[in-house]
mmCIF file of C-alpha atoms in Angstrom:
data_model
loop_
_atom_site.group_PDB
_atom_site.id
_atom_site.type_symbol
_atom_site.label_atom_id
_atom_site.label_comp_id
_atom_site.label_asym_id
_atom_site.label_seq_id
_atom_site.Cartn_x
_atom_site.Cartn_y
_atom_site.Cartn_z
ATOM 1 C CA MET V 1 61.658 6.459 34.689
ATOM 2 C CA THR V 2 63.454 6.940 31.966
ATOM 3 C CA GLU V 3 66.812 4.736 30.992
ATOM 4 C CA GLU V 4 68.985 8.042 32.200
ATOM 5 C CA GLN V 5 67.114 8.365 35.124
ATOM 6 C CA ILE V 6 67.832 4.836 36.343
ATOM 7 C CA LEU V 7 71.402 4.568 35.123
ATOM 8 C CA LYS V 8 71.735 8.058 37.695
ATOM 9 C CA GLY V 9 69.993 6.529 40.292
ATOM 10 C CA ARG V 10 72.186 3.372 40.294
ATOM 11 C CA LEU V 11 75.345 5.431 39.763
ATOM 12 C CA CYS V 12 74.359 7.439 43.173
ATOM 13 C CA ASP V 13 73.791 4.094 44.670
ATOM 14 C CA LEU V 14 77.319 2.962 44.110
ATOM 15 C CA ALA V 15 78.901 5.992 45.405
ATOM 16 C CA LYS V 16 76.261 5.887 48.353
ATOM 17 C CA ARG V 17 77.180 2.061 48.897
ATOM 18 C CA ALA V 18 81.520 3.074 48.828
ATOM 19 C CA TYR V 19 81.235 5.748 51.127
ATOM 20 C CA ASN V 20 78.919 4.584 53.374
ATOM 21 C CA GLN V 21 80.975 0.797 53.712
ATOM 22 C CA ASN V 22 84.056 1.808 53.219
ATOM 23 C CA ILE V 23 84.349 -0.286 50.374
ATOM 24 C CA TYR V 24 85.145 -0.334 46.541
ATOM 25 C CA THR V 25 81.817 -0.052 44.284
ATOM 26 C CA TYR V 26 82.335 -0.630 40.458
ATOM 27 C CA SER V 27 79.555 -0.057 37.609
ATOM 28 C CA ASN V 28 79.294 -1.944 34.404
ATOM 29 C CA PHE V 29 80.621 -0.526 31.196
ATOM 30 C CA LEU V 30 79.813 2.790 30.414
ATOM 31 C CA SER V 31 79.425 4.078 26.946
ATOM 32 C CA VAL V 32 80.671 7.417 26.097
ATOM 33 C CA ALA V 33 76.825 8.652 26.418
ATOM 34 C CA GLU V 34 76.434 7.162 29.573
ATOM 35 C CA GLN V 35 80.181 8.705 30.978
ATOM 36 C CA SER V 36 78.612 11.931 30.164
ATOM 37 C CA LEU V 37 75.556 11.571 32.538
ATOM 38 C CA LEU V 38 77.963 10.697 35.166
ATOM 39 C CA ASP V 39 79.875 13.797 34.487
ATOM 40 C CA GLU V 40 76.665 15.404 35.156
ATOM 41 C CA LEU V 41 76.351 13.870 38.674
ATOM 42 C CA ARG V 42 79.937 14.606 39.408
ATOM 43 C CA PRO V 43 78.785 18.219 41.579
ATOM 44 C CA GLU V 44 76.411 15.752 43.546
ATOM 45 C CA LEU V 45 78.474 13.025 44.043
ATOM 46 C CA SER V 46 81.776 14.951 45.120
ATOM 47 C CA TYR V 47 81.699 13.388 48.829
ATOM 48 C CA ILE V 48 83.691 10.182 47.235
ATOM 49 C CA HIS V 49 86.473 9.934 44.688
ATOM 50 C CA MET V 50 85.697 8.464 41.683
ATOM 51 C CA GLU V 51 88.023 6.927 38.483
ATOM 52 C CA LEU V 52 87.352 5.621 35.409
ATOM 53 C CA SER V 53 88.715 2.866 33.413
ATOM 54 C CA GLY V 54 88.361 0.494 30.480
ATOM 55 C CA GLY V 55 91.540 -1.963 31.323
ATOM 56 C CA GLY V 56 93.578 -0.142 28.455
ATOM 57 C CA ASP V 57 94.482 3.687 28.307
ATOM 58 C CA LEU V 58 92.647 4.538 24.769
ATOM 59 C CA CYS V 59 89.475 2.496 25.761
ATOM 60 C CA GLU V 60 85.905 4.131 24.840
ATOM 61 C CA ARG V 61 83.722 2.392 27.096
ATOM 62 C CA GLN V 62 84.569 2.440 30.820
ATOM 63 C CA ILE V 63 83.893 1.052 34.667
ATOM 64 C CA VAL V 64 83.478 3.960 37.375
ATOM 65 C CA GLY V 65 85.188 2.987 40.387
ATOM 66 C CA PHE V 66 83.699 4.456 43.783
ATOM 67 C CA GLY V 67 86.550 5.020 46.345
ATOM 68 C CA SER V 68 90.546 5.421 46.203
ATOM 69 C CA GLU V 69 93.449 3.834 48.514
ATOM 70 C CA GLU V 70 93.427 7.469 50.629
ATOM 71 C CA GLU V 71 89.653 7.253 51.681
ATOM 72 C CA PHE V 72 90.068 3.035 52.574
ATOM 73 C CA GLY V 73 93.316 2.485 53.486
ATOM 74 C CA TYR V 74 94.166 -0.303 50.883
ATOM 75 C CA PRO V 75 93.891 -0.520 46.974
ATOM 76 C CA GLY V 76 90.919 -1.383 44.968
ATOM 77 C CA GLU V 77 91.316 -3.087 41.687
ATOM 78 C CA PHE V 78 89.357 -2.693 38.540
ATOM 79 C CA PRO V 79 87.439 -5.935 37.460
ATOM 80 C CA ILE V 80 87.797 -6.352 33.997
ATOM 81 C CA ALA V 81 89.384 -9.244 32.376
ATOM 82 C CA VAL V 82 90.769 -10.041 28.513
ATOM 83 C CA VAL V 83 89.351 -12.372 26.535
ATOM 84 C CA MET V 84 91.340 -13.518 23.139
ATOM 85 C CA ILE V 85 89.380 -14.914 20.577
ATOM 86 C CA GLN V 86 91.420 -16.374 17.231
ATOM 87 C CA PRO V 87 90.324 -19.106 14.531
ATOM 88 C CA LEU V 88 90.950 -22.740 15.239
ATOM 89 C CA LEU V 89 92.201 -22.989 11.307
ATOM 90 C CA GLU V 90 93.142 -19.466 10.321
ATOM 91 C CA LYS V 91 93.519 -20.487 6.760
ATOM 92 C CA PHE V 92 89.815 -21.426 6.713
ATOM 93 C CA SER V 93 89.001 -18.548 8.497
ATOM 94 C CA ASP V 94 86.058 -15.958 7.072
ATOM 95 C CA SER V 95 87.374 -12.213 7.608
ATOM 96 C CA LEU V 96 86.084 -11.087 10.832
ATOM 97 C CA SER V 97 85.191 -7.837 12.119
ATOM 98 C CA HIS V 98 84.470 -5.856 15.155
ATOM 99 C CA ARG V 99 80.232 -6.138 14.212
ATOM 100 C CA ASP V 100 80.997 -10.193 13.503
ATOM 101 C CA PHE V 101 82.375 -10.365 17.146
ATOM 102 C CA LEU V 102 80.414 -8.523 18.811
ATOM 103 C CA GLY V 103 77.123 -10.037 16.613
ATOM 104 C CA ALA V 104 78.617 -13.867 18.483
ATOM 105 C CA LEU V 105 78.823 -12.370 21.796
ATOM 106 C CA MET V 106 75.282 -10.808 21.757
ATOM 107 C CA HIS V 107 73.929 -14.372 20.362
ATOM 108 C CA LEU V 108 75.173 -15.750 23.733
ATOM 109 C CA GLY V 109 72.686 -13.702 25.707
ATOM 110 C CA ILE V 110 75.295 -11.106 26.922
ATOM 111 C CA GLU V 111 74.623 -7.645 28.341
ATOM 112 C CA ARG V 112 76.006 -5.124 26.420
ATOM 113 C CA ASP V 113 77.254 -3.105 29.529
ATOM 114 C CA THR V 114 79.296 -6.100 31.070
ATOM 115 C CA ILE V 115 81.612 -5.928 27.813
ATOM 116 C CA GLY V 116 83.903 -3.063 27.292
ATOM 117 C CA ASP V 117 86.149 -2.133 24.268
ATOM 118 C CA ILE V 118 86.525 -4.717 21.254
ATOM 119 C CA ILE V 119 90.015 -4.587 19.638
ATOM 120 C CA VAL V 120 90.405 -6.460 16.668
ATOM 121 C CA LYS V 121 93.715 -6.868 14.687
ATOM 122 C CA GLU V 122 93.750 -9.561 11.507
ATOM 123 C CA LYS V 123 91.687 -12.081 12.748
ATOM 124 C CA THR V 124 91.960 -12.262 16.361
ATOM 125 C CA ALA V 125 90.158 -10.408 18.917
ATOM 126 C CA TYR V 126 90.762 -8.861 22.532
ATOM 127 C CA ILE V 127 87.522 -8.376 24.114
ATOM 128 C CA TYR V 128 87.667 -6.077 27.342
ATOM 129 C CA CYS V 129 84.878 -7.540 29.791
ATOM 130 C CA LEU V 130 83.823 -8.645 33.494
ATOM 131 C CA PRO V 131 86.150 -11.376 34.915
ATOM 132 C CA SER V 132 82.432 -13.464 35.551
ATOM 133 C CA ILE V 133 81.748 -13.158 31.438
ATOM 134 C CA ALA V 134 85.486 -13.780 30.601
ATOM 135 C CA GLU V 135 85.066 -17.106 32.028
ATOM 136 C CA TYR V 136 81.807 -17.325 29.996
ATOM 137 C CA ILE V 137 82.921 -16.218 26.953
ATOM 138 C CA CYS V 138 85.872 -19.286 27.016
ATOM 139 C CA LYS V 139 83.479 -21.620 28.004
ATOM 140 C CA GLU V 140 80.407 -21.272 25.791
ATOM 141 C CA LEU V 141 81.768 -19.246 22.569
ATOM 142 C CA THR V 142 82.622 -21.878 19.742
ATOM 143 C CA LYS V 143 82.222 -19.713 16.660
ATOM 144 C CA VAL V 144 81.855 -16.270 14.926
ATOM 145 C CA LYS V 145 80.192 -16.446 11.725
ATOM 146 C CA HIS V 146 81.067 -19.433 10.128
ATOM 147 C CA THR V 147 84.474 -20.091 11.831
ATOM 148 C CA ASN V 148 85.217 -22.109 14.407
ATOM 149 C CA VAL V 149 87.406 -20.118 17.294
ATOM 150 C CA LYS V 150 88.884 -21.089 20.452
ATOM 151 C CA CYS V 151 88.917 -18.510 23.289
ATOM 152 C CA GLU V 152 91.488 -17.574 26.453
ATOM 153 C CA ILE V 153 92.080 -15.047 29.025
ATOM 154 C CA VAL V 154 95.076 -13.361 28.521
ATOM 155 C CA SER V 155 97.313 -10.367 30.389
ATOM 156 C CA THR V 156 95.544 -7.048 30.249
ATOM 157 C CA ASP V 157 98.839 -5.709 29.491
ATOM 158 C CA ILE V 158 100.341 -8.021 26.194
ATOM 159 C CA PRO V 159 101.565 -5.933 23.677
ATOM 160 C CA ALA V 160 99.037 -7.095 21.354
ATOM 161 C CA LEU V 161 97.100 -4.476 23.268
ATOM 162 C CA ALA V 162 98.932 -1.492 22.304
ATOM 163 C CA PRO V 163 97.568 0.633 19.858
ATOM 164 C CA THR V 164 98.843 1.020 15.993
ATOM 165 C CA LEU V 165 98.933 4.845 14.505
ATOM 166 C CA VAL V 166 99.065 5.367 11.319
ATOM 167 C CA GLU V 167 99.573 9.290 10.889
ATOM 168 C CA GLU V 168 97.777 11.051 7.784
ATOM 169 C CA THR V 169 99.077 14.758 7.128
ATOM 170 C CA PHE V 170 96.831 17.077 4.698
ATOM 171 C CA PRO V 171 96.355 20.950 4.820
ATOM 172 C CA VAL V 172 92.997 22.583 6.159
ATOM 173 C CA ALA V 173 91.664 26.393 5.975
ATOM 174 C CA SER V 174 91.120 26.345 9.824
ATOM 175 C CA LEU V 175 91.911 24.114 12.969
ATOM 176 C CA ARG V 176 87.596 23.747 13.489
ATOM 177 C CA MET V 177 86.626 20.414 14.332
ATOM 178 C CA ASP V 178 83.951 20.067 11.420
ATOM 179 C CA VAL V 179 86.517 21.605 9.291
ATOM 180 C CA ILE V 180 88.771 18.860 9.907
ATOM 181 C CA LEU V 181 86.466 16.339 9.766
ATOM 182 C CA ALA V 182 85.206 16.878 6.472
ATOM 183 C CA THR V 183 88.644 16.648 4.993
ATOM 184 C CA LEU V 184 89.711 13.606 7.122
ATOM 185 C CA LEU V 185 86.223 11.500 6.034
ATOM 186 C CA LYS V 186 86.164 13.030 2.752
ATOM 187 C CA CYS V 187 82.785 14.330 2.828
ATOM 188 C CA SER V 188 81.267 17.684 2.944
ATOM 189 C CA ARG V 189 81.014 20.251 5.529
ATOM 190 C CA LYS V 190 77.136 19.493 5.620
ATOM 191 C CA GLU V 191 77.948 16.132 6.050
ATOM 192 C CA ALA V 192 80.417 16.618 8.980
ATOM 193 C CA LEU V 193 77.771 18.975 10.591
ATOM 194 C CA ALA V 194 75.237 16.549 10.663
ATOM 195 C CA LEU V 195 77.572 14.056 12.434
ATOM 196 C CA PHE V 196 77.762 16.546 15.489
ATOM 197 C CA GLU V 197 73.547 16.981 15.232
ATOM 198 C CA GLU V 198 73.623 13.119 15.722
ATOM 199 C CA LYS V 199 75.660 12.689 18.821
ATOM 200 C CA ARG V 200 78.488 10.581 16.611
ATOM 201 C CA VAL V 201 81.362 12.996 17.700
ATOM 202 C CA THR V 202 83.332 12.720 20.964
ATOM 203 C CA LEU V 203 86.190 14.849 22.008
ATOM 204 C CA ASN V 204 88.551 13.801 24.813
ATOM 205 C CA GLY V 205 85.983 11.137 25.614
ATOM 206 C CA HIS V 206 82.941 13.407 25.814
ATOM 207 C CA ILE V 207 80.022 13.813 23.492
ATOM 208 C CA THR V 208 80.237 17.294 21.486
ATOM 209 C CA GLY V 209 78.042 19.451 19.514
ATOM 210 C CA ARG V 210 80.522 22.239 19.172
ATOM 211 C CA ASN V 211 81.312 21.659 15.507
ATOM 212 C CA SER V 212 83.348 24.968 15.914
ATOM 213 C CA SER V 213 86.070 23.703 18.416
ATOM 214 C CA LEU V 214 89.325 23.853 17.543
ATOM 215 C CA LEU V 215 91.865 21.136 18.082
ATOM 216 C CA LYS V 216 94.923 21.345 19.706
ATOM 217 C CA ASP V 217 97.625 18.877 19.978
ATOM 218 C CA GLY V 218 97.327 15.542 21.980
ATOM 219 C CA ASP V 219 93.226 15.732 21.638
ATOM 220 C CA ILE V 220 91.811 12.066 20.991
ATOM 221 C CA PHE V 221 88.996 12.674 18.884
ATOM 222 C CA SER V 222 86.374 9.960 17.372
ATOM 223 C CA VAL V 223 83.534 9.978 15.213
ATOM 224 C CA ARG V 224 81.022 6.518 15.837
ATOM 225 C CA GLY V 225 81.425 4.598 12.408
ATOM 226 C CA HIS V 226 84.811 5.913 11.483
ATOM 227 C CA GLY V 227 87.415 5.121 13.754
ATOM 228 C CA LYS V 228 89.527 7.086 16.330
ATOM 229 C CA PHE V 229 91.735 9.734 15.770
ATOM 230 C CA VAL V 230 94.783 11.874 17.527
ATOM 231 C CA PHE V 231 95.425 15.589 16.728
ATOM 232 C CA ASP V 232 99.274 15.504 16.869
ATOM 233 C CA HIS V 233 100.195 18.725 15.613
ATOM 234 C CA VAL V 234 100.260 21.433 12.798
ATOM 235 C CA GLY V 235 102.941 21.748 10.281
ATOM 236 C CA GLY V 236 103.671 24.762 8.018
ATOM 237 C CA ASN V 237 101.290 26.380 5.923
ATOM 238 C CA THR V 238 100.530 26.091 2.031
ATOM 239 C CA ARG V 239 101.643 28.933 -0.320
ATOM 240 C CA LYS V 240 97.898 30.042 -0.064
ATOM 241 C CA GLY V 241 97.890 29.977 3.411
ATOM 242 C CA LYS V 242 96.072 26.893 4.132
ATOM 243 C CA ILE V 243 97.299 24.639 7.927
ATOM 244 C CA TYR V 244 99.004 21.342 7.279
ATOM 245 C CA VAL V 245 97.893 19.157 10.274
ATOM 246 C CA HIS V 246 99.053 15.776 11.687
ATOM 247 C CA ILE V 247 96.264 13.143 12.380
ATOM 248 C CA ASN V 248 97.577 10.071 14.098
ATOM 249 C CA ARG V 249 94.513 7.135 13.088
ATOM 250 C CA TYR V 250 94.108 3.985 15.353
ATOM 251 C CA VAL V 251 93.990 1.056 12.966
#
């Protein structure tokens, strides 16, 4: 069996167990590609309510939960915790990136599907993860790169987890995704098309290969390796007929 078939089987088993036993069941964190597999199963699993959460409104990696208060008579709670990782002494800290924090976690032998999004703000990281893994991280993680760190489980709604947006405005010839990405990422149209072919582009939480899709207000899109963006609105036109677009970049 392929990994995709194994995952689909696991998701079907979780749905059946929730339905048969009247209990909430939850997957581990699913990547965007794995969420696309879940979408393929929706018609087959229509007999049970399903909901996705990554712990924050804009998290890409998400857990699917099966069941609802209407079906079971009691509310469920997604098994998601947040670990804050900080340098012990900030002035002696390395400049730490998303890759550095993820690498340190993988070095502990932690499975990737037990960890959700990693938000890095300056030299502090916030790790969405399963509660059991949160305790393990706090106990075992003492160093990231060459920096000694301390870990603490924090609330999922602390202000530091709110996204920071930076607006970018520029003219484009069309609202097509490939045209906007080429300008936004400062690359050629050919390079932008390659991003779609390599399945690195998502639109509103789903991998898309439709480079000709027209973006509209509120669309959230991301490019693996380049970041996440929101199409905010269309402005005026240039003298040459190009369209001013306003894009918010998550930083």
